[in-house]
Coordinates of C-alpha atoms and ligand atoms in Angstrom, one line a residue:
X1494 CA 18.0 2.9 -11.1
X1495 CA 15.0 4.9 -12.4
X1496 CA 14.2 8.5 -11.6
X1497 CA 12.0 9.0 -8.5
X1498 CA 10.5 11.4 -6.1
X1499 CA 10.2 10.5 -2.4
X1500 CA 8.3 12.5 0.2
X1501 CA 6.9 10.9 3.4
X1502 CA 5.6 13.8 5.4
X1503 CA 4.1 11.7 8.3
X1504 CA 5.5 12.8 11.7
X1505 CA 6.4 9.6 13.6
X1506 CA 6.1 9.7 17.3
X1507 CA 7.6 6.4 18.5
X1508 CA 7.8 4.8 22.0
X1509 CA 6.1 4.1 25.3
X1510 CA 3.1 6.2 26.4
X1511 CA 3.2 8.3 23.2
X1512 CA -0.6 7.8 22.7
X1513 CA -1.1 10.4 25.4
X1514 CA 0.2 13.0 23.0
X1515 CA -2.5 12.5 20.4
X1516 CA -4.6 15.5 21.4
X1517 CA -1.6 17.8 21.1
X1518 CA -0.7 16.4 17.7
X1519 CA -4.3 16.8 16.4
X1520 CA -4.1 20.4 17.5
X1521 CA -0.6 20.9 15.9
X1522 CA -2.1 19.6 12.6
X1523 CA -4.9 22.2 12.7
X1524 CA -7.7 19.9 13.8
X1525 CA -10.5 21.5 15.8
X1526 CA -13.1 18.7 15.9
X1527 CA -12.2 15.0 15.6
X1528 CA -13.9 11.9 14.5
X1529 CA -12.2 9.0 16.4
X1530 CA -12.3 5.8 14.4
X1531 CA -11.6 2.4 16.0
X1532 CA -12.2 -1.3 15.6
X1533 CA -14.2 -4.2 17.1
X1534 CA -13.2 -3.6 20.8
X1535 CA -9.5 -4.2 21.5
X1536 CA -8.8 -0.5 21.9
X1537 CA -11.7 -0.2 24.4
X1538 CA -10.7 -3.3 26.4
X1539 CA -7.0 -2.2 26.7
X1540 CA -8.0 1.3 27.8
X1541 CA -6.2 2.9 24.8
X1542 CA -9.4 4.5 23.5
X1543 CA -9.9 6.2 26.9
X1544 CA -6.4 7.5 27.0
X1545 CA -6.7 8.9 23.4
X1546 CA -10.0 10.7 24.2
X1547 CA -8.6 12.0 27.5
X1548 CA -5.8 13.5 25.5
X1549 CA -8.3 15.2 23.1
X1550 CA -10.2 16.5 26.1
X1551 CA -7.1 17.9 27.7
X1552 CA -6.5 19.9 24.5
X1553 CA -10.1 21.0 24.4
X1554 CA -10.8 19.2 21.1
X1555 CA -14.4 17.9 20.8
X1556 CA -14.9 14.5 19.2
X1557 CA -17.3 11.9 18.1
X1558 CA -16.7 8.1 18.1
X1559 CA -17.0 5.7 15.2
X1560 CA -16.3 2.2 16.4
X1561 CA -17.0 -1.3 15.0
X1562 CA -14.6 -1.2 12.0
X1563 CA -14.0 -4.8 10.9
X1564 CA -10.9 -6.4 9.4
X1565 CA -11.2 -6.1 5.6
X1566 CA -13.0 -2.8 6.3
X1567 CA -16.4 -2.3 4.9
X1568 CA -17.7 0.5 2.7
X1569 CA -20.9 0.7 4.8
X1570 CA -18.9 1.7 7.9
X1571 CA -17.1 4.3 5.7
X1572 CA -20.4 5.7 4.6
X1573 CA -21.6 5.9 8.3
X1574 CA -18.4 7.8 9.1
X1575 CA -18.9 10.2 6.3
X1576 CA -22.4 11.0 7.5
X1577 CA -21.3 11.4 11.1
X1578 CA -18.3 13.7 10.1
X1579 CA -20.5 15.9 8.0
X1580 CA -23.2 16.1 10.6
X1581 CA -20.8 17.1 13.4
X1582 CA -18.4 19.2 11.3
X1583 CA -15.3 17.0 12.1
X1584 CA -12.2 18.3 10.4
X1585 CA -9.7 15.6 11.6
X1586 CA -9.9 11.8 11.5
X1587 CA -8.1 10.1 14.4
X1588 CA -7.6 6.4 13.7
X1589 CA -7.0 4.3 16.7
X1590 CA -6.2 0.8 15.4
X1591 CA -4.6 -1.1 12.6
X1592 CA -4.8 -1.0 8.8
X1593 CA -8.5 -1.5 8.7
X1594 CA -9.2 1.4 11.0
X1595 CA -6.7 3.7 9.4
X1596 CA -8.0 2.9 5.9
X1597 CA -11.6 3.6 7.0
X1598 CA -10.4 7.0 8.3
X1599 CA -8.6 7.7 5.0
X1600 CA -11.7 6.8 3.0
X1601 CA -13.8 9.1 5.1
X1602 CA -11.1 11.8 4.6
X1603 CA -11.3 11.3 0.8
X1604 CA -15.1 11.7 0.9
X1605 CA -15.0 14.9 3.0
X1606 CA -12.4 16.5 0.7
X1607 CA -14.1 15.4 -2.6
X1608 CA -17.9 15.8 -2.0
X1609 CA -18.5 16.0 -5.8
X1610 CA -18.3 12.2 -6.3
X1611 CA -19.5 9.1 -4.6
X1612 CA -16.6 7.5 -2.6
X1613 CA -16.8 4.1 -4.2
X1614 CA -16.2 5.7 -7.6
X1615 CA -12.7 6.6 -6.4
X1616 CA -12.0 2.9 -5.7
X1617 CA -13.4 1.8 -9.1
X1618 CA -11.1 4.3 -10.9
X1619 CA -14.1 6.4 -12.0
X1620 CA -13.0 9.5 -10.1
X1621 CA -9.8 11.1 -9.0
X1622 CA -9.1 12.5 -5.5
X1623 CA -7.9 16.1 -5.3
X1624 CA -7.3 16.0 -1.6
X1625 CA -7.9 14.0 1.6
X1626 CA -9.0 15.5 5.0
X1627 CA -6.2 15.1 7.6
X1628 CA -5.8 11.7 9.2
X1629 CA -3.7 10.9 12.3
X1630 CA -3.0 7.3 13.5
X1631 CA -2.5 5.7 16.8
X1632 CA -1.2 2.3 15.7
X1633 CA -2.1 -0.9 17.5
X1634 CA -0.7 -3.6 15.1
X1635 CA 2.5 -3.9 13.1
X1636 CA 1.3 -5.1 9.7
X1637 CA -0.3 -3.0 6.9
X1638 CA 1.9 0.0 7.1
X1639 CA -1.0 2.3 6.5
X1640 CA 0.2 4.6 9.2
X1641 CA 2.8 6.1 6.8
X1642 CA 1.6 4.7 3.4
X1643 CA -0.3 6.4 0.6
X1644 CA -2.7 3.4 0.3
X1645 CA -6.2 2.8 1.4
X1646 CA -8.1 -0.6 0.9
X1647 CA -11.8 -0.9 1.3
X1648 CA -14.3 -3.8 0.7
X1649 CA -17.7 -3.1 -0.8
X1650 CA -20.2 -5.7 0.5
X1651 CA -22.2 -5.2 -2.7
X1652 CA -20.3 -7.8 -4.8
X1653 CA -17.6 -8.3 -2.1
X1654 CA -15.1 -6.2 -4.1
X1655 CA -11.9 -5.3 -2.2
X1656 CA -10.2 -2.4 -3.9
X1657 CA -7.3 -0.1 -3.1
X1658 CA -6.3 3.4 -4.1
X1659 CA -3.0 5.3 -3.7
X1660 CA -2.7 9.0 -3.3
X1661 CA 0.1 10.9 -1.6
X1662 CA -2.5 13.2 0.1
X1663 CA -3.8 10.3 2.2
X1664 CA -0.6 9.7 4.1
X1665 CA -1.4 10.4 7.8
X1666 CA -0.2 13.7 9.2
X1667 CA 1.2 11.8 12.2
X1668 CA 1.7 8.2 13.4
X1669 CA 1.9 7.5 17.1
X1670 CA 3.7 4.2 17.4
X1671 CA 4.0 2.7 20.9
X1672 CA 5.2 -0.9 20.5
X1673 CA 3.8 -1.8 23.9
X1674 CA 0.3 -1.4 22.4
X1675 CA 0.9 -4.5 20.2
X1676 CA 1.6 -6.8 23.1
X1677 CA -2.1 -7.7 23.4
X1678 CA -2.3 -9.0 19.8
X1679 CA -3.5 -12.6 19.3
X1680 CA -0.6 -14.7 18.0
X1681 CA -2.3 -15.2 14.7
X1682 CA -2.5 -11.4 14.1
X1683 CA 1.2 -11.0 15.2
X1684 CA 2.2 -13.7 12.6
X1685 CA -0.1 -12.4 9.9
X1686 CA 1.2 -8.9 10.4
X1687 CA 4.8 -10.2 10.2
X1688 CA 4.1 -11.8 6.8
X1689 CA 2.4 -8.7 5.5
X1690 CA 5.4 -6.6 6.5
X1691 CA 7.7 -9.0 4.7
X1692 CA 5.5 -9.0 1.7
X1693 CA 5.5 -5.2 1.3
X1694 CA 9.2 -5.4 0.9
X1695 CA 9.1 -8.5 -1.3
X1696 CA 6.6 -6.9 -3.7
X1697 CA 9.4 -4.3 -4.2
X1698 CA 12.4 -6.7 -4.0
X1699 CA 11.1 -9.0 -6.8
X1700 CA 11.8 -6.5 -9.6
X1701 CA 13.5 -6.6 -13.0
X1702 CA 15.1 -3.2 -12.4
X1703 CA 18.8 -3.6 -12.0
X1704 CA 21.5 -1.6 -10.0
X1705 CA 19.4 -1.1 -6.8
X1706 CA 22.1 -2.5 -4.5
X1707 CA 21.4 -0.2 -1.6
X1708 CA 17.7 -1.1 -1.6
X1709 CA 18.4 -4.8 -2.1
X1710 CA 20.7 -4.9 1.0
X1711 CA 18.3 -2.8 3.1
X1712 CA 15.4 -5.1 2.0
X1713 CA 17.3 -8.2 2.9
X1714 CA 18.1 -6.7 6.3
X1715 CA 14.5 -5.8 6.9
X1716 CA 13.2 -9.3 5.9
X1717 CA 15.7 -11.1 8.2
X1718 CA 14.9 -8.7 11.0
X1719 CA 11.1 -9.3 10.7
X1720 CA 11.5 -13.1 10.6
X1721 CA 13.6 -13.1 13.7
X1722 CA 11.5 -10.7 15.7
X1723 CA 8.1 -12.2 14.7
X1724 CA 9.4 -15.4 16.3
X1725 CA 10.6 -13.5 19.3
X1726 CA 7.2 -11.8 19.7
X1727 CA 5.4 -15.1 19.4
X1728 CA 7.6 -16.7 22.0
X1729 CA 7.2 -13.8 24.4
X1730 CA 4.3 -11.5 23.5
X1731 CA 5.6 -8.8 26.0
X1732 CA 9.0 -8.6 24.4
X1733 CA 9.0 -4.8 23.9
X1734 CA 12.2 -4.8 21.8
X1735 CA 10.9 -7.4 19.4
X1736 CA 7.6 -5.5 19.1
X1737 CA 9.6 -2.3 18.5
X1738 CA 11.6 -3.8 15.6
X1739 CA 8.4 -5.1 14.0
X1740 CA 6.6 -1.8 14.4
X1741 CA 9.3 0.3 12.8
X1742 CA 9.8 -2.4 10.1
X1743 CA 6.1 -2.2 9.3
X1744 CA 6.3 1.5 8.4
X1745 CA 9.6 1.4 6.6
X1746 CA 8.4 -1.6 4.6
X1747 CA 5.4 0.2 3.1
X1748 CA 6.3 3.9 3.1
X1749 CA 8.1 3.1 -0.2
X1750 CA 11.6 3.7 1.1
X1751 CA 12.5 0.3 -0.3
X1752 CA 10.6 0.8 -3.6
X1753 CA 11.9 4.0 -5.1
X1754 CA 13.6 4.0 -8.4
X1755 CA 12.4 0.5 -9.5
X1756 CA 9.5 -1.3 -11.0
X1757 CA 7.4 -3.0 -8.3
X1758 CA 5.3 -6.2 -8.5
X1759 CA 2.2 -6.3 -6.3
X1760 CA 0.7 -9.4 -8.0
X1761 CA 0.6 -11.3 -4.7
X1762 CA -1.3 -8.5 -3.1
X1763 CA -3.9 -8.3 -5.9
X1764 CA -4.3 -12.0 -5.8
X1765 CA -4.8 -11.9 -2.0
X1766 CA -7.2 -9.0 -2.0
X1767 CA -9.7 -11.2 -3.9
X1768 CA -9.4 -13.8 -1.2
X1769 CA -10.0 -11.1 1.5
X1770 CA -13.0 -9.8 -0.4
X1771 CA -14.6 -13.2 -1.0
X1772 CA -13.6 -15.1 2.1
X1773 CA -12.8 -12.5 4.7
X1774 CA -9.4 -14.0 5.5
X1775 CA -6.7 -12.1 7.5
X1776 CA -4.6 -10.2 4.9
X1777 CA -1.1 -11.5 5.9
X1778 CA -2.4 -15.1 6.1
X1779 CA -3.9 -14.8 2.6
X1780 CA -0.6 -13.5 1.3
X1781 CA 1.3 -16.4 2.9
X1782 CA -1.1 -18.9 1.3
X1783 CA -0.5 -17.8 -2.3
X1784 CA 3.0 -16.4 -2.4
X1785 CA 4.8 -19.7 -3.0
X1786 CA 2.4 -20.5 -5.8
X1787 CA 3.0 -17.1 -7.4
X1788 CA 6.8 -17.5 -7.0
X1789 CA 7.0 -20.9 -8.6
X1790 CA 4.9 -19.6 -11.5
X1791 CA 7.1 -16.6 -12.3
X1792 CA 10.6 -17.5 -11.0
X1793 CA 11.9 -18.5 -14.4
X1794 CA 11.5 -15.0 -15.7
X1795 CA 14.1 -13.7 -13.3
X1796 CA 15.9 -16.7 -11.7
X1797 CA 18.9 -14.6 -10.4
X1798 CA 16.4 -12.6 -8.2
X1799 CA 15.0 -15.7 -6.7
X1800 CA 18.3 -17.3 -6.1
X1801 CA 19.5 -14.1 -4.4
X1802 CA 16.4 -14.2 -2.2
X1803 CA 17.1 -17.9 -1.4
X1804 CA 20.7 -17.2 -0.4
X1805 CA 20.7 -13.8 1.2
X1806 CA 17.3 -13.9 2.9
X1807 CA 16.5 -17.6 3.5
X1808 CA 20.1 -18.7 4.1
X1809 CA 20.0 -21.4 1.4
X1810 CA 23.3 -22.7 -0.2
X1811 CA 23.8 -21.6 -3.8
X1812 CA 23.9 -24.4 -6.3
X1813 CA 25.8 -22.9 -9.2
X1814 CA 25.2 -26.0 -11.3
X1815 CA 21.5 -25.8 -10.8
X1816 CA 20.3 -22.3 -9.9
X1817 CA 16.6 -23.4 -10.3
X1818 CA 17.1 -25.8 -7.4
X1819 CA 18.4 -22.9 -5.2
X1820 CA 15.4 -20.7 -6.2
X1821 CA 13.0 -23.5 -5.3
X1822 CA 14.7 -24.1 -2.0
X1823 CA 14.3 -20.4 -1.2
X1824 CA 10.5 -20.6 -1.8
X1825 CA 10.2 -23.7 0.2
X1826 CA 12.2 -22.2 3.0
X1827 CA 9.9 -19.2 3.1
X1828 CA 6.9 -21.5 3.2
X1829 CA 8.5 -23.4 6.0
X1830 CA 9.0 -20.1 7.9
X1831 CA 5.4 -19.3 7.5
X1832 CA 4.3 -22.7 8.9
X1833 CA 6.7 -22.2 11.8
X1834 CA 4.8 -19.1 12.9
X1835 CA 1.4 -20.6 12.4
X1836 CA 0.7 -19.1 8.9
X1837 CA -0.6 -21.1 6.0
X1838 CA 1.5 -22.0 2.9
X1839 CA -1.5 -22.9 0.7
X1840 CA -5.3 -22.4 0.5
X1841 CA -6.1 -25.6 2.3
X1842 CA -4.1 -24.5 5.3
X1843 CA -5.8 -21.1 5.1
X1844 CA -9.1 -22.9 5.6
X1845 CA -10.2 -22.8 2.0
X1846 CA -9.7 -26.5 1.1
X1847 CA -13.2 -26.5 -0.4
X1848 CA -12.6 -23.6 -2.8
X1849 CA -14.1 -24.4 -6.2
X1850 CA -12.8 -23.8 -9.8
X1851 CA -15.7 -21.4 -10.4
X1852 CA -14.7 -19.3 -7.4
X1853 CA -11.0 -19.2 -8.5
X1854 CA -12.2 -18.2 -12.0
X1855 CA -14.4 -15.4 -10.5
X1856 CA -11.5 -14.1 -8.4
X1857 CA -9.1 -14.1 -11.4
X1858 CA -11.7 -12.2 -13.5
X1859 CA -12.4 -9.6 -10.7
X1860 CA -8.6 -9.2 -10.0
X1861 CA -8.0 -8.2 -13.7
X1862 CA -11.3 -6.3 -14.1
X1863 CA -12.6 -8.8 -16.6
X1864 CA -9.2 -9.6 -18.0
X1865 CA -8.6 -5.9 -19.0
X1866 CA -5.8 -5.3 -16.5
X1867 CA -2.4 -7.1 -16.4
X1868 CA -1.3 -7.8 -12.8
X1869 CA 2.3 -7.7 -11.6
X1870 CA 5.5 -5.9 -12.5
X1871 CA 8.0 -8.8 -12.6
X1872 CA 5.8 -10.7 -15.0
X1873 CA 2.5 -9.3 -16.4
X1874 CA -0.2 -11.8 -15.5
X1875 CA -3.5 -12.4 -17.3
X1876 CA -6.7 -13.8 -15.7
X1877 CA -5.8 -17.2 -16.9
X1878 CA -2.4 -17.0 -15.2
X1879 CA -3.9 -15.9 -12.0
X1880 CA -6.4 -18.8 -12.1
X1881 CA -3.5 -21.2 -12.4
X1882 CA -1.8 -19.6 -9.5
X1883 CA -4.9 -20.1 -7.3
X1884 CA -5.2 -23.7 -8.5
X1885 CA -1.6 -24.4 -7.7
X1886 CA -2.0 -22.9 -4.2
X1887 CA -4.9 -25.3 -3.4
Ligands
LIG1260 O1 -11.0 -4.6 15.7 P1 -10.2 -4.9 16.9 O2 -10.9 -5.3 18.1 O3 -9.2 -3.8 17.2 O4 -9.2 -6.2 16.6 C1 -8.3 -6.1 15.5 C2 -8.6 -7.0 14.3 O5 -9.4 -8.1 14.7 C3 -7.0 -6.8 16.1 N1 -6.1 -5.9 16.8 C4 -5.5 -4.8 16.3 N2 -4.7 -4.3 17.2 C5 -4.9 -5.1 18.3 C6 -5.8 -6.1 18.0 N3 -6.1 -7.0 19.0 C7 -5.5 -6.9 20.2 N4 -4.6 -6.0 20.5 C8 -4.3 -5.0 19.6 N5 -3.3 -4.1 19.9 O6 -6.4 -7.3 14.9 C9 -7.3 -7.6 13.9 C10 -6.8 -7.1 12.6 O7 -6.9 -5.7 12.5 P2 -6.6 -5.0 11.1 O8 -6.7 -3.5 11.3 O9 -7.5 -5.6 10.1 O10 -5.1 -5.4 10.8 P3 -4.1 -5.0 9.7 O11 -3.3 -3.8 10.2 O12 -3.4 -6.2 9.3 O13 -4.9 -4.4 8.5 C11 -5.4 -5.2 7.5 C12 -6.1 -4.4 6.4 O14 -5.2 -3.4 5.8 C13 -5.2 -3.6 4.4 C14 -5.5 -5.1 4.3 O15 -5.9 -5.4 3.0 C15 -6.6 -5.3 5.3 O16 -7.8 -4.8 4.8 N6 -4.0 -3.1 3.9 C16 -3.8 -1.8 3.9 C17 -2.6 -1.3 3.4 C18 -2.4 0.2 3.4 N7 -3.4 1.0 3.6 O17 -1.3 0.7 3.1 C19 -1.6 -2.1 2.7 C20 -1.7 -3.5 3.0 O18 -1.1 -4.2 2.0 C21 -3.1 -4.0 3.2 O19 -3.7 -4.3 1.9
LIG1261 ZN1 -0.2 -6.0 2.6

């Protein structure tokens, strides 16, 4: 195991009706004026936004609203939020939604705390963040894990570049997690979220670092829990206990609990982010469409890891005479799980059957910043490798 530091300062407030406490939590975190960020309408329709603003009012905290955040959140909305926060003097970003809303709030927070550079320079690696204005989250979908993560992913419509940054200062001050809020999710988003949760653990599980037994067993437990409870939540959308398992798994999967002390991979995420940027697909669905192709491309570099995944997570029998067969069976079993929850296992099933070679080339080039970056920790991938992975996923 490698040396590591671990600090997740987000206060988690978990359970039914906890959204009614958001005003008090903003005040506890020192917020005096809030910008409330939300999405395309689900939080309005469910009445959640009203409950959150009532809670702010009860605490005497003035607020402005910034709605209309889209999935694969856009830079233009971030800029709108920066202008509104500056104009009104907001000192706290309250995100009511999923990863897209929370990431928009984080990006606004970066801009408020670092006025000396343009926000997009941060995402392009041309500037470094010293701080982030405080963000609090009222989570409505178990998926991205942004409610406790240090990540923020934004899409610039100019060139359709989807880029992420990671800074500890962006971890939300609090995360309100009421599993009942996720009961209104469309099945596709429940399933896509389940895959994303799994993938955050798998990006850490597929590692060449040895002697991480505790993390391996915890990861395997999380993956099996998410598979079982995604199915339960799809069968009965109002199954509170299944929703609760998924919600807590979503945070634990991406707050780096399962990634400390080891090299991590993240190639599948980088490969998917290009699909999200260019084709606006749901993030988890995009991951499901390319993971099998990535896995088959790299598995020979660490066959024991893939056979362990096959046996311990996917329940395959170990073939000692032919471990490659076991590893392949594990990948196929994961793809079969994806299909069973309505997720794609290739680009055609994702709705991108018409994708061209030129588009795959463009994504591979963008993904590696003109072939200057190597992607992945298990195996370092070049643009040419990534192009082959897209092609095999077609
Ligand atoms: O906009 P509304 O109307 O709210 O609808 C949303 C949206 O259409 C809907 N939804 C959310 N909660 C709902 C609901 N519908 C009904 N009832 C509810 N309770 O779900 C749709 C997707 O929302 P979104 O916020 O985009 O989902 P998710 O949490 O999956 O976030 C995806 C984004 O996060 C990024 C992804 O790349 C993508 O841009 N990620 C962020 C990470 C991070 N910051 O740590 C890590 C991830 O790997 C990921 O890259
Ligand atoms: Zn993800």
